Short mmCIF file of C-alpha atoms in Angstrom, two decimals:
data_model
loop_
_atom_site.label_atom_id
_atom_site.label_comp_id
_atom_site.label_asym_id
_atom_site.label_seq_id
_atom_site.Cartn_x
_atom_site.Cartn_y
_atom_site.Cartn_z
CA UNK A 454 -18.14 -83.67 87.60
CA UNK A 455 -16.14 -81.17 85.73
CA UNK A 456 -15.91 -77.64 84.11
CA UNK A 457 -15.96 -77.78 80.76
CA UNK A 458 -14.08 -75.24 78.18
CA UNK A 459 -16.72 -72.93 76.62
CA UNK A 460 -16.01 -72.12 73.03
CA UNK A 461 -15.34 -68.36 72.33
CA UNK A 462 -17.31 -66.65 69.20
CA UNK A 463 -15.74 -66.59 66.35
CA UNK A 464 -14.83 -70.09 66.78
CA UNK A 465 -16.41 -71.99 63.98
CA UNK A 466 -16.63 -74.98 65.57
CA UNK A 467 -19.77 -72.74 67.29
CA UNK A 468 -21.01 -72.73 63.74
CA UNK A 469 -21.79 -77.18 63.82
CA UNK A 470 -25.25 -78.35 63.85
CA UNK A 471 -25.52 -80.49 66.58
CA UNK A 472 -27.09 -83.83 65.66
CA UNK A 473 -29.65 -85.43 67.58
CA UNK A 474 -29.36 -87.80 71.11
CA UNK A 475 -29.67 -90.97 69.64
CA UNK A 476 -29.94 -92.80 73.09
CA UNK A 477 -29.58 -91.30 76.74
CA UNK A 478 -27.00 -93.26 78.57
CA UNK A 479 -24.46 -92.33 81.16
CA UNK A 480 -22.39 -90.80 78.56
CA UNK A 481 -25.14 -87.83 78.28
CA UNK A 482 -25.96 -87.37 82.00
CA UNK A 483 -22.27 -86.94 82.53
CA UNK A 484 -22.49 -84.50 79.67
CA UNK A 485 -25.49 -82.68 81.18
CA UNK A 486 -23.93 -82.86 85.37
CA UNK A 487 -20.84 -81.28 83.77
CA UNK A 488 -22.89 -78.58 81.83
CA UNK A 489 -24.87 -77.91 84.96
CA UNK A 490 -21.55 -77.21 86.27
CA UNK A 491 -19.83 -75.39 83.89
CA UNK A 492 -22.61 -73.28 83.11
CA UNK A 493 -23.27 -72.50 87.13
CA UNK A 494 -19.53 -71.44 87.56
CA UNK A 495 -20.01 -69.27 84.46
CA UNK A 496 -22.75 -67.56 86.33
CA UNK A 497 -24.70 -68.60 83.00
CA UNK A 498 -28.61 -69.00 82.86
CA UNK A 499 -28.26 -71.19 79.61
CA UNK A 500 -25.81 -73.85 78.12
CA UNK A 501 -25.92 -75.35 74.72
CA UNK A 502 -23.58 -78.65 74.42
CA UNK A 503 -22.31 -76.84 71.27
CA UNK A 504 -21.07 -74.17 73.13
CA UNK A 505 -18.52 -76.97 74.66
CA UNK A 506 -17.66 -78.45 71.72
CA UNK A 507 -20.33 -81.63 71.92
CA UNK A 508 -22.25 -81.50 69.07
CA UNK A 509 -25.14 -83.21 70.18
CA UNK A 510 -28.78 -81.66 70.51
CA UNK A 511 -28.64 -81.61 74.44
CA UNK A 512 -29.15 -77.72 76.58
CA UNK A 513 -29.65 -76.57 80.30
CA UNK A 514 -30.93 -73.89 81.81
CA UNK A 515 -31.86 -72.73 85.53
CA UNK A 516 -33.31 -68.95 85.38
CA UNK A 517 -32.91 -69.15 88.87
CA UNK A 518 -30.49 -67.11 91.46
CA UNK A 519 -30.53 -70.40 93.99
CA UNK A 520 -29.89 -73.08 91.28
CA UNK A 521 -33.39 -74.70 92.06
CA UNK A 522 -34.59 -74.69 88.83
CA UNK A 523 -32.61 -76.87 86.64
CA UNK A 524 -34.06 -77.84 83.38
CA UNK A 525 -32.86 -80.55 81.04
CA UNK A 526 -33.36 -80.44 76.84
CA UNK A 527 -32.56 -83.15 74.55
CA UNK A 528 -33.16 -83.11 71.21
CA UNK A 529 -35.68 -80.11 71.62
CA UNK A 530 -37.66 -78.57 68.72
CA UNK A 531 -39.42 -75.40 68.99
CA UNK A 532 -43.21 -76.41 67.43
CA UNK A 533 -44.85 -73.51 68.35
CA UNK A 534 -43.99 -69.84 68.42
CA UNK A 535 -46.26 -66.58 68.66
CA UNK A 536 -46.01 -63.14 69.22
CA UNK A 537 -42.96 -60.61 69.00
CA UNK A 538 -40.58 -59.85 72.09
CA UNK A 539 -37.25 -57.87 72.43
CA UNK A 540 -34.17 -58.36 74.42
CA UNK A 541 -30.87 -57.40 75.75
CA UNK A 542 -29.08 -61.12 75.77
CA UNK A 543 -25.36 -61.93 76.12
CA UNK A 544 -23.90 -65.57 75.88
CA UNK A 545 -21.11 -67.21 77.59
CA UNK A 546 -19.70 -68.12 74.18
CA UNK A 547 -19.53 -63.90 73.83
CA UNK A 548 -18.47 -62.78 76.95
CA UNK A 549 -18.78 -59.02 78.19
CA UNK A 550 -21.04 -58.36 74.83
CA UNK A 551 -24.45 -57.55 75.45
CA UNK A 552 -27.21 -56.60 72.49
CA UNK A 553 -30.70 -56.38 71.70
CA UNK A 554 -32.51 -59.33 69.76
CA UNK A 555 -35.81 -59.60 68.62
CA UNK A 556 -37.65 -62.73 69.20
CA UNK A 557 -40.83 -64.57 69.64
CA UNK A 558 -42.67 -63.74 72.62
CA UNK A 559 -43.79 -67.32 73.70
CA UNK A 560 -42.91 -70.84 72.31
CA UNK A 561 -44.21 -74.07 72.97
CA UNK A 562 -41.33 -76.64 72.84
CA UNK A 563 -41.02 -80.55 72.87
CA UNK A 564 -37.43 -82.38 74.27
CA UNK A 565 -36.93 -85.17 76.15
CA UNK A 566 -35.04 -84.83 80.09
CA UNK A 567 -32.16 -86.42 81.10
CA UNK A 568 -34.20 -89.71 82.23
CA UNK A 569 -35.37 -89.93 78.46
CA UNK A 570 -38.59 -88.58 79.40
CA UNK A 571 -40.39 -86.59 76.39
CA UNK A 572 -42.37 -83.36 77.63
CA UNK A 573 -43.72 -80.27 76.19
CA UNK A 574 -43.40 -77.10 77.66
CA UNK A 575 -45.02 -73.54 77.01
CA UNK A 576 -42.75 -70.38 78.00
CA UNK A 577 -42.96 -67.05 77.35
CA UNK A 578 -40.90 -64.14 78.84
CA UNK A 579 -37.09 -64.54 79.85
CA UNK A 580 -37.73 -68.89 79.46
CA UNK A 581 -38.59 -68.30 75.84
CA UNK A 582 -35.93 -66.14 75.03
CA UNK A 583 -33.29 -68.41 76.58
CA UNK A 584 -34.97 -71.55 74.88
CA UNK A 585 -34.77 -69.97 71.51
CA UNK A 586 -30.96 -68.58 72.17
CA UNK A 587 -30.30 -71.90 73.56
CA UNK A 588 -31.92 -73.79 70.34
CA UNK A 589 -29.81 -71.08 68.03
CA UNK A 590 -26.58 -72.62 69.41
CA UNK A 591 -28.00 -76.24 67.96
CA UNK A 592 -28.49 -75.08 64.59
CA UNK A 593 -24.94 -73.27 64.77
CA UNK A 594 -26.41 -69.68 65.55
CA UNK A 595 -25.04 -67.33 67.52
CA UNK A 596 -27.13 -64.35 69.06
CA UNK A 597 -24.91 -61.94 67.88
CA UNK A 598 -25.86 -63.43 64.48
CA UNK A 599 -29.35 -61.89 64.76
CA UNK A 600 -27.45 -58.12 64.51
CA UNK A 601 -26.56 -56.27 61.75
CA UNK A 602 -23.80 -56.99 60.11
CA UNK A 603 -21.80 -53.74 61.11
CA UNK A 604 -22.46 -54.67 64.74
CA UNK A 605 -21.24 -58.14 64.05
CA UNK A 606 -18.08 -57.16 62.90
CA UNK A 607 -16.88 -54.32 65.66
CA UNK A 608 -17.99 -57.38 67.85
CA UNK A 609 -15.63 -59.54 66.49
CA UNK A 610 -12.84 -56.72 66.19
CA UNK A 611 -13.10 -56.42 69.78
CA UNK A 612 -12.87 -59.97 70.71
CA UNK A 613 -10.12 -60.46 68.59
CA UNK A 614 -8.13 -57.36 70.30
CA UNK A 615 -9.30 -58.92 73.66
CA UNK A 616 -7.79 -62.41 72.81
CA UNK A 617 -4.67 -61.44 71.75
CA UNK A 618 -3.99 -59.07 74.98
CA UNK A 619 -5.28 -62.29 77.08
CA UNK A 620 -2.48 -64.32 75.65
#
């Protein structure tokens, strides 16, 4: 296994649509073991393979303090969503920034796992949120995308200022 390098917002590569799985091989469970990873010693509840520069419709997630809930989804579409929910979420991609976002309150979602296997799931509370942040990062979103634009831009400012002390 090994860590991957998490893209930092505003990277546009962030910004890519990932395209679909189009078959589950070794390739993508190497892919997913190394997200696990990565997102694990990120101390990350969520990983989109965007956010590591694969552009390929495959996420994990384990909401979990003891890692014993690992979940695997590939090519996963949101078919269902009801009610209204907010949120303060942060992202690995946007470290140290935390915000509110408004979302639905419960989705039902179908993906296949890792063996290929297609299931549909129903979440609502911190699952939901974290699918739909998750699915965001597919379709080239990034949470701090749901803000106003005001907030998006001090956000960047201080990233920016960050980076270039980090250097």
């Amino acid at each position: 296994m090994a860590l991957l390098n998490i893209l930092q917002y505003p990277d546009e590569r962030l910004h890519t649509v990932a395209r679909p799985v189009a078959k589950i091989d070794g390739r993508i469970q190497t892919l997913v073991k190394d997200m696990f990873e990565t997102m694990y010693e990120s101390r990350g509840i969520g990983l989109a393979a965007t956010q590591v520069d694969v552009h390929e419709s495959v996420v994990v997630m384990d909401l979990t303090e003891d890692k014993s809930e690992p979940r695997v989804f590939i090519n996963p579409v949101i078919i269902e969503k009801d009610g209204e929910t907010t949120y303060e979420e942060g992202c690995l991609s946007v470290p140290g920034i935390y915000d509110t976002v408004t979302r639905a309150e419960r989705v039902k979602v179908e993906a296949l796992d890792e063996k290929g296997e297609k299931f549909t799931l129903e979440a609502d509370g911190l699952l939901a949120i974290c699918i739909q942040h998750e699915l965001d990062h597919l379709m080239g979103k990034v949470f701090v995308e749901h803000l106003s634009q005001l907030k998006q831009n001090r956000i960047k400012a201080k990233l920016k200022k960050r980076q270039k002390h980090n250097l």
